[in-house]
Amino acid sequence: MNMVEVQSLFPSEDGNKQRQQELLQLIETLVKEFDALKDPNLSTLGPMRERTGEFYKEIMDSAQAPQRGTSMQEVLQELLKLAEGHPYHTRNFVTNVLPMASIPGIIGALLTTLLNGNNLWDVYGPAGAEAEVKVIAMMTKLVGYDVKHSWGYTTWGGQGAVFSGLRLAIAKQFPRAKEEGVPNNLYCFASENAHYSLLKSMEATGIGSNHLITVKTDPTTHAMDVKDLRVKMERVIKDGGIPIYIVATTGATDSFGIDDVQTIKQTADDVTKQYGLSSVHIHADSALGGFYCLFNQYDFDRNPLNFEAPLCEKLLEIREKMRHLHLADSLCFDFQKLGQTPYLTSLFLVKNGKDIGLLDLHEFETPYVGNRGYGSYHTSYTLECSRMASSIAIYAALLAFGVEGYQQILANYVRVNMAFREKLLSVFPNVAITNENNPGPITTFRFYPGQPEWQEEQAGRLPSTRIINNNEWNYPIFEQLGKQRERVFFGDTTRQCLIDAQDSAERIPVYAVKFFSISPYTTVDTLDDIISFLLEQVTQTEAQRKVETVHV
Ligand SMILES: *Cc1c(COP(=O)(O)O)cnc(C)c1O
């Protein structure tokens, strides 16, 4: 390959028509051939391929970087092979919070790539900086923070936000920890249903995951039991520990339980005051659920989007819990989840933006960026050095959807789940919905050998063996649904929540099938097909169970 050929692998520097056509044609072919793989009656782009350990081993053995470059036409064909059999977000894609990237999200990401600015510094990435400030301001106002005081940045996922919140929590109480390391008596708190992000953050900051105190959840709401929070905070303090960080999960990944930020804050402040300690940093892990704060200003009396009355009731229930989000010291919006943008587009917001300064490096430590008369936006407080300008895709989506567009799609998730629950209960006599008090985009449900026993399980009235039996009853159903995921892609969880058993001090995890309405194409009309698929698979599993029993 000569230098001219090398240059031909880049976009032009002068905007010439020929190079422009080449790029556009590649994109056109890519989109067309991608579209040819689509089938709304499947949840994949054509037939799935099995991916065993062997599959990856063969790749390891055979893959080799080519000595001579490959033509872009061939590269394109190779890339399209990667797409074959890939999960795709059709109406039948109901497994988890793995959304489709919307067109504004895709176009925003395309500009991000074309510019390829570094969001580290506005001298290198002015578009990213400007878009970032815009989306910080927009989301600040929607969530009810004060735009004069709040600040934030885009980061590596909801996980990154939980981690950044913990960095802040440490820095606020122990500003010298950056240089001296963290004291060995710091403790953090989160509910049983919290995402494992905090566990990893405890490891990574050196506090140690043994210092993560798990707070019970209420079995009916799946929200943090604040009485248990108080008891556990007091116990830690009496043993010489210092509580620094509480993660309030506002929209749990499995149950969509929503912790009450207001009572958590009251409880935490009460306890720390009582013991003369500094206040604890509260991070609302709103990665998933936070978007429902977009209903904070919805006028349910006028109801401009004409939502059905029963749907309004459920949306009001969610809003009742989400409206306290602004009481948290920091929070997160994972746009790659309910914000309809591609990975990775997560926004971390801090109520008192000045606190972020505690994480900043000294100018001396960043000699080649930031400290100049030109350029005023240098993100030396993020854990990343180079940063992608994911704010551009977020900005595009916020503009294109508007608050109303988001309200429409977020309401549809709830509407679809209401209908799904009703249909599910009418078809299966032996099923229970295990997050029945959590309206939202998710339904978790489990099957029983006979009559549903969820009421008894939830109330702690069953022996542990019985609960475990019920769990195991569901396992073959998970397997069967998993095998058939090409048709309808359900999710499952082996720890939707923990419940008490009658005869055991240990809380027992609950297995459940998971329906996550995430595709814009899953509507109430598409549910009958999904339900008949489920019926077919459950019937099949039962037949298989009988055969196996006979053989035993
Ligand atoms: C998904 C999720 C996370 C992790 O977010 P990533 O973007 O995957 O890093 C954290 N917390 C909650 C509640 C989540 O739903």
Coordinates of C-alpha atoms and ligand atoms in Angstrom, one line a residue:
M1 CA 0.0 0.0 0.0
N2 CA 1.5 3.3 -1.0
M3 CA 0.9 6.6 0.8
V4 CA -1.9 7.7 -1.6
E5 CA -3.7 4.5 -0.8
V6 CA -3.2 5.1 2.9
Q7 CA -4.7 8.6 2.5
S8 CA -7.7 7.1 0.7
L9 CA -8.6 5.4 4.0
F10 CA -9.3 8.8 5.5
P11 CA -12.0 11.3 5.0
S12 CA -10.9 14.1 2.7
E13 CA -9.2 17.2 4.1
D14 CA -10.9 19.5 1.5
G15 CA -14.4 18.1 1.3
N16 CA -14.0 16.8 -2.3
K17 CA -17.0 15.1 -3.8
Q18 CA -15.2 11.9 -4.7
R19 CA -14.1 10.9 -1.2
Q20 CA -17.5 12.1 0.1
Q21 CA -19.2 9.7 -2.3
E22 CA -17.0 6.8 -1.2
L23 CA -17.8 7.3 2.4
L24 CA -21.5 7.8 1.8
Q25 CA -21.6 4.7 -0.4
L26 CA -20.0 2.6 2.3
I27 CA -22.5 3.9 4.8
E28 CA -25.3 3.3 2.4
T29 CA -24.2 -0.3 1.7
L30 CA -23.8 -0.9 5.4
V31 CA -27.2 0.3 6.3
K32 CA -28.9 -1.5 3.4
E33 CA -27.3 -4.8 4.1
F34 CA -27.9 -4.4 7.8
D35 CA -31.6 -3.7 7.1
A36 CA -31.8 -6.8 4.9
L37 CA -31.0 -8.9 8.0
K38 CA -34.0 -7.6 10.0
D39 CA -37.1 -9.6 10.8
P40 CA -39.7 -8.2 13.2
N41 CA -40.8 -11.7 14.2
L42 CA -37.4 -12.6 15.5
S43 CA -35.3 -10.9 18.2
T44 CA -32.1 -11.4 16.1
L45 CA -30.6 -10.4 12.8
G46 CA -31.1 -13.7 11.1
P47 CA -30.2 -17.1 12.7
M48 CA -28.2 -17.1 15.8
R49 CA -24.9 -18.9 16.0
E50 CA -23.9 -21.0 19.0
R51 CA -20.9 -19.5 20.8
T52 CA -19.3 -22.2 22.8
G53 CA -15.8 -22.0 24.3
E54 CA -14.6 -23.9 21.2
F55 CA -15.9 -21.0 19.0
Y56 CA -13.7 -18.5 20.7
K57 CA -10.7 -20.9 20.8
E58 CA -10.9 -21.4 17.0
I59 CA -10.9 -17.6 16.6
M60 CA -7.8 -17.3 18.8
D61 CA -6.1 -20.0 16.7
S62 CA -7.0 -18.6 13.3
A63 CA -7.2 -14.8 13.6
Q64 CA -4.3 -12.9 12.2
A65 CA -3.8 -9.3 11.1
P66 CA -3.4 -9.2 7.3
Q67 CA 0.0 -8.3 6.0
R68 CA -1.6 -6.2 3.1
G69 CA -4.6 -4.0 3.7
T70 CA -8.0 -5.3 2.7
S71 CA -10.3 -3.4 0.4
M72 CA -13.1 -1.5 2.1
Q73 CA -15.7 -3.5 0.2
E74 CA -14.3 -6.7 1.8
V75 CA -13.9 -5.0 5.2
L76 CA -17.6 -4.1 5.0
Q77 CA -18.6 -7.7 4.2
E78 CA -16.5 -9.0 7.1
L79 CA -18.1 -6.5 9.4
L80 CA -21.6 -7.5 8.3
K81 CA -20.8 -11.1 9.2
L82 CA -20.4 -9.8 12.8
A83 CA -23.9 -8.5 12.6
E84 CA -25.4 -11.8 11.5
G85 CA -27.5 -13.4 14.2
H86 CA -26.9 -10.5 16.5
P87 CA -29.7 -9.7 19.0
Y88 CA -31.8 -6.9 17.7
H89 CA -34.3 -4.7 19.4
T90 CA -37.5 -5.8 17.7
R91 CA -40.9 -6.1 19.4
N92 CA -39.8 -9.5 20.6
F93 CA -36.7 -8.2 22.4
V94 CA -37.8 -8.1 26.1
T95 CA -34.8 -9.3 28.0
N96 CA -33.2 -6.4 29.8
V97 CA -32.4 -2.8 29.6
L98 CA -30.5 -3.1 26.3
P99 CA -32.0 -0.5 24.1
M100 CA -31.9 0.3 20.4
A101 CA -29.9 3.4 19.6
S102 CA -32.3 6.0 18.1
I103 CA -31.6 7.9 14.9
P104 CA -30.7 11.1 16.7
G105 CA -28.4 9.1 18.9
I106 CA -26.8 7.5 15.9
I107 CA -26.3 10.8 14.0
G108 CA -24.9 12.4 17.2
A109 CA -22.5 9.6 17.6
L110 CA -21.5 9.9 13.9
L111 CA -20.7 13.6 14.4
T112 CA -18.7 12.7 17.5
T113 CA -16.7 10.2 15.4
L114 CA -16.3 12.6 12.4
L115 CA -15.0 15.4 14.6
N116 CA -13.1 13.0 16.9
G117 CA -12.4 15.8 19.3
N118 CA -11.0 14.9 22.8
N119 CA -13.5 15.9 25.4
L120 CA -10.6 16.3 27.9
W121 CA -10.2 20.0 27.0
D122 CA -12.3 22.5 25.0
V123 CA -9.2 23.5 23.0
Y124 CA -9.2 19.9 21.6
G125 CA -12.9 19.1 21.7
P126 CA -15.0 22.3 21.8
A127 CA -18.1 20.6 20.4
G128 CA -18.0 18.0 23.2
A129 CA -17.5 20.6 25.8
E130 CA -20.3 22.8 24.5
A131 CA -22.7 19.8 24.2
E132 CA -21.7 18.6 27.6
V133 CA -22.5 21.9 29.3
K134 CA -25.8 22.0 27.4
V135 CA -26.9 18.5 28.5
I136 CA -25.8 19.1 32.1
A137 CA -27.9 22.3 32.1
M138 CA -30.9 20.6 30.5
M139 CA -30.9 17.6 32.8
T140 CA -30.2 19.7 35.9
K141 CA -33.3 21.7 35.2
L142 CA -35.4 18.6 34.6
V143 CA -34.4 16.9 37.7
G144 CA -34.8 19.9 39.9
Y145 CA -31.2 20.8 40.8
D146 CA -30.1 24.4 40.9
V147 CA -28.4 25.3 37.7
K148 CA -26.3 27.9 39.5
H149 CA -24.7 25.3 41.7
S150 CA -24.8 21.9 40.0
W151 CA -22.2 20.5 37.6
G152 CA -21.5 17.1 36.0
Y153 CA -19.8 15.2 33.2
T154 CA -20.4 12.2 31.0
T155 CA -18.7 9.1 32.1
W156 CA -18.3 5.3 31.8
G157 CA -21.7 4.1 32.6
G158 CA -23.9 4.0 35.6
Q159 CA -21.0 2.2 37.2
G160 CA -18.8 5.2 36.5
A161 CA -21.3 7.4 38.2
V162 CA -21.5 5.2 41.3
F163 CA -17.7 5.2 41.4
S164 CA -17.5 9.0 40.9
G165 CA -20.0 9.5 43.7
L166 CA -17.8 7.4 46.0
R167 CA -14.7 9.4 45.1
L168 CA -16.6 12.6 46.0
A169 CA -17.9 11.0 49.2
I170 CA -14.4 10.2 50.3
A171 CA -13.0 13.6 49.2
K172 CA -15.7 15.6 51.0
Q173 CA -14.9 14.0 54.4
F174 CA -11.3 13.3 53.9
P175 CA -9.8 15.8 51.5
R176 CA -6.3 14.5 52.2
A177 CA -7.2 10.9 51.3
K178 CA -6.1 11.7 47.7
E179 CA -2.5 11.9 48.9
E180 CA -2.5 9.8 52.0
G181 CA -4.9 7.0 51.1
V182 CA -8.3 6.2 52.5
P183 CA -8.7 5.7 56.3
N184 CA -9.5 2.1 57.2
N185 CA -12.8 2.7 59.0
L186 CA -15.0 4.0 56.1
Y187 CA -18.4 2.4 55.4
C188 CA -20.9 2.6 52.6
F189 CA -24.5 1.5 52.4
A190 CA -26.8 0.2 49.7
S191 CA -29.9 -2.0 49.5
E192 CA -29.9 -5.7 48.7
N193 CA -31.3 -4.8 45.3
A194 CA -28.5 -2.3 44.5
H195 CA -26.5 -2.8 41.4
Y196 CA -23.1 -4.4 41.9
S197 CA -21.4 -1.2 40.7
L198 CA -20.9 -0.2 44.3
L199 CA -19.2 -3.5 45.2
K200 CA -16.6 -2.9 42.5
S201 CA -16.2 0.7 43.5
M202 CA -15.5 -0.3 47.1
E203 CA -12.8 -2.7 45.8
A204 CA -11.3 -0.1 43.4
T205 CA -11.1 2.8 46.0
G206 CA -9.4 0.5 48.4
I207 CA -12.1 0.8 51.1
G208 CA -12.7 -2.9 50.6
S209 CA -16.0 -4.6 49.8
N210 CA -16.3 -5.9 53.4
H211 CA -17.1 -2.3 54.3
L212 CA -20.2 -2.3 52.1
I213 CA -23.2 -2.7 54.3
T214 CA -26.2 -4.2 52.7
V215 CA -29.5 -2.8 53.8
K216 CA -32.7 -4.9 53.7
T217 CA -35.4 -4.2 51.2
D218 CA -39.1 -4.2 51.9
P219 CA -40.5 -7.3 50.3
T220 CA -43.6 -5.6 48.9
T221 CA -42.0 -2.5 47.4
H222 CA -38.4 -3.7 46.9
A223 CA -37.3 -0.4 48.2
M224 CA -34.7 0.1 50.9
D225 CA -35.9 -0.4 54.5
V226 CA -34.9 2.8 56.1
K227 CA -35.3 1.4 59.6
D228 CA -32.7 -1.2 58.8
L229 CA -30.5 1.6 57.4
R230 CA -30.7 3.4 60.7
V231 CA -29.9 0.2 62.7
K232 CA -26.9 -0.6 60.5
M233 CA -25.5 2.9 60.4
E234 CA -25.7 3.1 64.2
R235 CA -24.0 -0.3 64.6
V236 CA -21.1 0.8 62.3
I237 CA -20.7 4.1 64.2
K238 CA -20.7 2.3 67.6
D239 CA -18.0 0.0 66.3
G240 CA -15.8 3.0 65.4
G241 CA -16.7 3.2 61.7
I242 CA -17.6 6.3 59.7
P243 CA -20.5 6.2 57.2
I244 CA -19.5 8.2 54.1
Y245 CA -21.7 7.0 51.3
I246 CA -25.2 5.8 50.7
V247 CA -26.4 4.6 47.3
A248 CA -30.2 5.0 46.9
T249 CA -31.3 2.8 44.0
T250 CA -34.0 4.7 42.2
G251 CA -35.2 2.1 39.8
A252 CA -33.6 -1.3 40.6
T253 CA -32.3 -3.2 37.5
D254 CA -34.5 -6.3 38.2
S255 CA -37.6 -5.2 40.2
F256 CA -37.7 -1.5 39.4
G257 CA -38.0 -0.9 43.1
I258 CA -37.5 2.8 43.9
D259 CA -35.7 3.8 47.1
D260 CA -37.2 6.8 48.9
V261 CA -34.4 9.4 48.7
Q262 CA -36.2 11.8 51.1
T263 CA -36.5 9.4 54.0
I264 CA -33.0 8.0 53.3
K265 CA -31.6 11.5 53.6
Q266 CA -33.6 12.3 56.7
T267 CA -32.5 9.1 58.4
A268 CA -28.8 9.6 57.4
D269 CA -28.8 13.2 58.6
D270 CA -30.6 12.2 61.9
V271 CA -28.0 9.6 62.6
T272 CA -24.9 11.6 61.7
K273 CA -26.2 14.6 63.7
Q274 CA -26.9 12.5 66.7
Y275 CA -23.3 11.2 66.7
G276 CA -21.7 14.5 65.7
L277 CA -20.4 13.2 62.4
S278 CA -20.3 14.9 59.0
S279 CA -23.2 14.3 56.7
V280 CA -23.1 11.3 54.4
H281 CA -22.9 11.7 50.6
I282 CA -26.1 10.3 49.0
H283 CA -25.9 9.1 45.4
A284 CA -29.2 8.3 43.7
D285 CA -28.4 5.5 41.4
S286 CA -30.9 6.7 38.9
A287 CA -29.0 5.2 35.9
L288 CA -32.1 3.2 34.9
G289 CA -35.1 4.9 36.6
G290 CA -34.1 8.5 36.7
F291 CA -35.7 9.3 33.3
Y292 CA -39.1 9.0 35.0
C293 CA -38.4 12.3 36.6
L294 CA -39.4 13.7 33.2
F295 CA -42.9 13.4 34.5
N296 CA -42.2 15.8 37.3
Q297 CA -43.7 18.6 35.3
Y298 CA -46.4 16.6 33.5
D299 CA -49.8 18.1 34.0
F300 CA -51.8 15.0 34.8
D301 CA -55.0 17.1 35.1
R302 CA -54.8 18.5 31.6
N303 CA -53.1 15.3 30.4
P304 CA -51.9 16.8 27.1
L305 CA -50.6 13.4 25.8
N306 CA -54.0 11.8 26.4
F307 CA -52.7 8.9 28.5
E308 CA -55.4 6.4 29.7
A309 CA -56.6 7.0 33.3
P310 CA -55.2 3.7 34.7
L311 CA -51.8 4.5 33.1
C312 CA -51.8 8.0 34.6
E313 CA -52.3 6.4 38.0
K314 CA -49.2 4.2 37.6
L315 CA -47.2 7.1 36.3
L316 CA -48.2 9.2 39.3
E317 CA -47.1 6.4 41.6
I318 CA -43.7 6.4 40.0
R319 CA -43.5 10.2 40.1
E320 CA -44.4 10.3 43.8
K321 CA -41.1 8.4 44.4
M322 CA -39.0 10.1 41.7
R323 CA -39.8 13.7 42.7
H324 CA -37.3 13.6 45.5
L325 CA -34.4 12.7 43.3
H326 CA -33.0 16.3 43.6
L327 CA -32.4 15.7 47.3
A328 CA -29.5 13.4 46.4
D329 CA -26.0 14.8 46.4
S330 CA -25.3 13.2 43.0
L331 CA -27.2 11.1 40.5
C332 CA -26.9 9.6 37.0
F333 CA -28.8 9.4 33.8
D334 CA -27.7 6.4 31.7
F335 CA -28.8 7.7 28.3
Q336 CA -27.7 4.4 26.8
K337 CA -30.6 2.9 28.8
L338 CA -33.9 4.8 28.7
G339 CA -32.3 7.8 27.0
Q340 CA -32.3 6.0 23.6
T341 CA -28.6 6.7 22.7
P342 CA -25.8 4.3 21.8
Y343 CA -23.1 3.1 24.3
L344 CA -21.5 4.8 26.2
T345 CA -23.6 7.9 27.1
S346 CA -24.0 8.3 30.8
L347 CA -24.3 11.6 32.6
F348 CA -23.1 12.1 36.2
L349 CA -24.7 15.1 37.9
V350 CA -23.6 16.6 41.2
K351 CA -25.9 18.9 43.2
N352 CA -23.0 21.0 44.6
G353 CA -20.8 21.3 41.6
K354 CA -18.0 22.8 43.7
D355 CA -17.4 19.4 45.3
I356 CA -16.0 18.2 42.0
G357 CA -13.1 20.6 42.6
L358 CA -12.0 18.2 45.4
L359 CA -11.1 15.6 42.7
D360 CA -9.2 18.0 40.5
L361 CA -5.5 17.6 39.8
H362 CA -3.1 20.5 40.4
E363 CA -2.1 22.4 37.3
F364 CA 1.5 21.2 37.9
E365 CA 0.3 17.7 37.2
T366 CA -1.2 18.4 33.8
P367 CA 1.6 20.3 32.0
Y368 CA 0.3 20.1 28.5
V369 CA -3.4 20.8 28.8
G370 CA -5.8 23.0 30.7
N371 CA -3.8 25.7 32.3
R372 CA -3.7 28.3 29.5
G373 CA -5.2 31.7 28.8
Y374 CA -7.1 30.0 26.0
G375 CA -9.6 27.2 26.7
S376 CA -11.4 27.2 30.0
Y377 CA -12.9 23.7 30.2
H378 CA -10.5 21.1 31.3
T379 CA -11.9 17.9 32.9
S380 CA -9.0 17.0 35.0
Y381 CA -11.4 15.7 37.7
T382 CA -12.6 12.7 35.7
L383 CA -11.0 9.4 36.1
E384 CA -10.6 9.1 32.4
C385 CA -7.8 11.2 30.7
S386 CA -9.0 11.2 27.0
R387 CA -12.8 11.3 26.9
M388 CA -15.2 10.7 24.1
A389 CA -17.7 13.4 23.5
S390 CA -20.7 11.3 24.2
S391 CA -22.6 14.4 25.2
I392 CA -23.2 15.1 21.4
A393 CA -25.4 12.0 21.0
I394 CA -27.2 12.9 24.3
Y395 CA -27.7 16.4 23.0
A396 CA -29.1 15.2 19.7
A397 CA -31.6 12.8 21.5
L398 CA -32.8 15.5 23.9
L399 CA -33.4 17.8 21.0
A400 CA -35.2 15.2 18.8
F401 CA -37.4 13.6 21.4
G402 CA -38.0 16.6 23.6
V403 CA -39.6 16.0 27.0
E404 CA -42.8 14.9 25.3
G405 CA -41.2 12.3 23.1
Y406 CA -39.5 10.8 26.2
Q407 CA -42.8 10.9 28.1
Q408 CA -44.5 9.1 25.3
I409 CA -42.0 6.2 25.2
L410 CA -41.5 6.0 29.0
A411 CA -45.3 5.8 29.4
N412 CA -45.5 3.1 26.7
Y413 CA -43.1 0.9 28.7
V414 CA -45.5 1.2 31.7
R415 CA -48.6 0.7 29.5
V416 CA -47.1 -2.5 27.9
N417 CA -46.2 -3.9 31.3
M418 CA -49.7 -3.3 32.7
A419 CA -51.2 -5.2 29.8
F420 CA -48.5 -7.9 30.0
R421 CA -49.2 -8.5 33.7
E422 CA -52.9 -8.8 33.1
K423 CA -52.5 -11.2 30.2
L424 CA -49.9 -13.3 32.0
L425 CA -52.2 -13.8 35.0
S426 CA -55.1 -14.7 32.8
V427 CA -53.2 -17.4 30.9
F428 CA -51.2 -19.1 33.6
P429 CA -52.9 -20.3 36.8
N430 CA -49.5 -21.1 38.4
V431 CA -47.7 -17.8 37.9
A432 CA -47.0 -14.9 40.3
I433 CA -45.8 -11.5 39.5
T434 CA -43.0 -10.8 42.0
N435 CA -42.7 -7.0 41.5
E436 CA -46.5 -6.4 41.5
N437 CA -46.2 -3.1 43.4
N438 CA -43.6 -1.7 41.0
P439 CA -45.1 -0.2 38.0
G440 CA -42.5 0.5 35.3
P441 CA -40.8 -1.0 32.3
I442 CA -40.2 -4.4 34.0
T443 CA -42.2 -7.4 35.1
T444 CA -40.6 -10.2 37.1
F445 CA -42.6 -13.4 37.5
R446 CA -42.2 -17.0 38.5
F447 CA -43.9 -20.2 38.0
Y448 CA -45.0 -22.8 40.7
P449 CA -45.5 -26.6 40.6
G450 CA -49.1 -25.9 41.8
Q451 CA -50.8 -22.8 43.1
P452 CA -48.7 -19.6 43.3
E453 CA -47.1 -19.2 46.7
W454 CA -45.6 -15.7 46.3
Q455 CA -47.8 -14.3 49.1
E456 CA -46.5 -16.8 51.6
E457 CA -42.9 -16.5 50.3
Q458 CA -43.0 -12.7 50.5
A459 CA -44.3 -12.8 54.0
G460 CA -41.5 -15.2 55.1
R461 CA -44.0 -18.0 55.9
L462 CA -42.4 -20.8 53.8
P463 CA -39.5 -23.0 54.8
S464 CA -36.3 -22.4 52.8
T465 CA -36.4 -25.8 51.1
R466 CA -39.8 -24.9 49.7
I467 CA -38.5 -21.6 48.3
I468 CA -35.5 -23.3 46.8
N469 CA -37.7 -25.9 45.3
N470 CA -39.8 -23.2 43.7
N471 CA -36.6 -21.5 42.4
E472 CA -35.5 -24.8 40.9
W473 CA -38.9 -25.3 39.3
N474 CA -38.2 -22.1 37.3
Y475 CA -34.7 -23.0 36.2
P476 CA -35.7 -25.3 33.3
I477 CA -38.0 -22.6 32.1
F478 CA -35.1 -20.1 32.0
E479 CA -33.1 -22.7 30.0
Q480 CA -35.9 -23.3 27.6
L481 CA -36.6 -19.6 27.0
G482 CA -32.9 -19.0 26.7
K483 CA -32.6 -21.7 23.9
Q484 CA -35.5 -20.1 22.0
R485 CA -34.4 -16.5 22.5
E486 CA -34.1 -16.1 18.8
R487 CA -37.9 -15.9 18.6
V488 CA -38.7 -13.9 21.8
F489 CA -35.8 -12.8 24.0
F490 CA -36.9 -13.0 27.6
G491 CA -34.6 -12.3 30.5
D492 CA -34.2 -14.0 33.8
T493 CA -32.6 -13.4 37.2
T494 CA -31.5 -15.7 40.0
R495 CA -31.7 -12.9 42.6
Q496 CA -34.6 -10.6 41.8
C497 CA -34.8 -9.9 45.5
L498 CA -34.1 -11.7 48.9
I499 CA -36.8 -12.9 51.1
D500 CA -37.1 -14.4 54.6
A501 CA -37.7 -18.0 55.1
Q502 CA -39.6 -19.4 58.1
D503 CA -36.8 -21.6 59.3
S504 CA -33.6 -19.8 58.3
A505 CA -31.7 -16.7 59.4
E506 CA -30.4 -16.3 55.9
R507 CA -32.4 -14.5 53.3
I508 CA -33.1 -16.5 50.2
P509 CA -32.8 -15.2 46.6
V510 CA -35.8 -15.4 44.4
Y511 CA -35.5 -16.7 40.8
A512 CA -37.8 -15.0 38.3
V513 CA -38.3 -14.6 34.6
K514 CA -37.9 -11.1 33.4
F515 CA -39.9 -9.2 30.9
F516 CA -38.3 -5.8 30.1
S517 CA -40.2 -3.7 27.6
I518 CA -37.4 -1.7 26.0
S519 CA -38.0 -1.7 22.2
P520 CA -40.1 1.1 20.8
Y521 CA -41.8 -1.5 18.8
T522 CA -43.1 -3.6 21.7
T523 CA -46.6 -2.3 22.0
V524 CA -49.8 -3.7 23.7
D525 CA -50.8 -5.1 20.2
T526 CA -47.6 -7.2 20.1
L527 CA -48.2 -8.9 23.4
D528 CA -50.5 -11.7 22.4
D529 CA -47.8 -13.3 20.3
I530 CA -45.3 -13.0 23.1
I531 CA -47.7 -14.6 25.5
S532 CA -48.5 -17.5 23.2
F533 CA -44.8 -18.0 22.7
L534 CA -44.4 -18.2 26.5
L535 CA -47.3 -20.6 26.8
E536 CA -45.7 -22.8 24.2
Q537 CA -42.3 -22.8 25.9
V538 CA -43.7 -23.5 29.4
T539 CA -45.9 -26.3 28.0
Q540 CA -42.8 -27.7 26.3
T541 CA -40.8 -27.5 29.6
E542 CA -43.6 -29.3 31.5
A543 CA -43.7 -32.1 28.9
Q544 CA -39.9 -32.5 29.2
R545 CA -40.2 -32.5 33.0
K546 CA -42.7 -35.4 32.8
V547 CA -40.4 -37.4 30.5
E548 CA -37.6 -36.9 32.9
T549 CA -39.6 -38.0 36.0
V550 CA -40.7 -41.2 34.2
H551 CA -37.1 -42.0 33.4
V552 CA -36.1 -41.5 37.0
Ligands
LIG1 C1 -27.3 -0.5 34.6 C2 -27.2 0.0 35.9 C3 -25.9 0.4 36.4 C4 -24.7 0.2 35.6 O1 -24.7 1.0 34.5 P1 -23.7 0.8 33.3 O2 -24.1 1.9 32.4 O3 -23.9 -0.5 32.8 O4 -22.3 1.0 33.9 C5 -25.9 0.8 37.7 N1 -27.0 1.0 38.5 C6 -28.2 0.6 38.0 C7 -29.4 0.8 38.9 C8 -28.4 0.1 36.7 O5 -29.6 -0.2 36.3

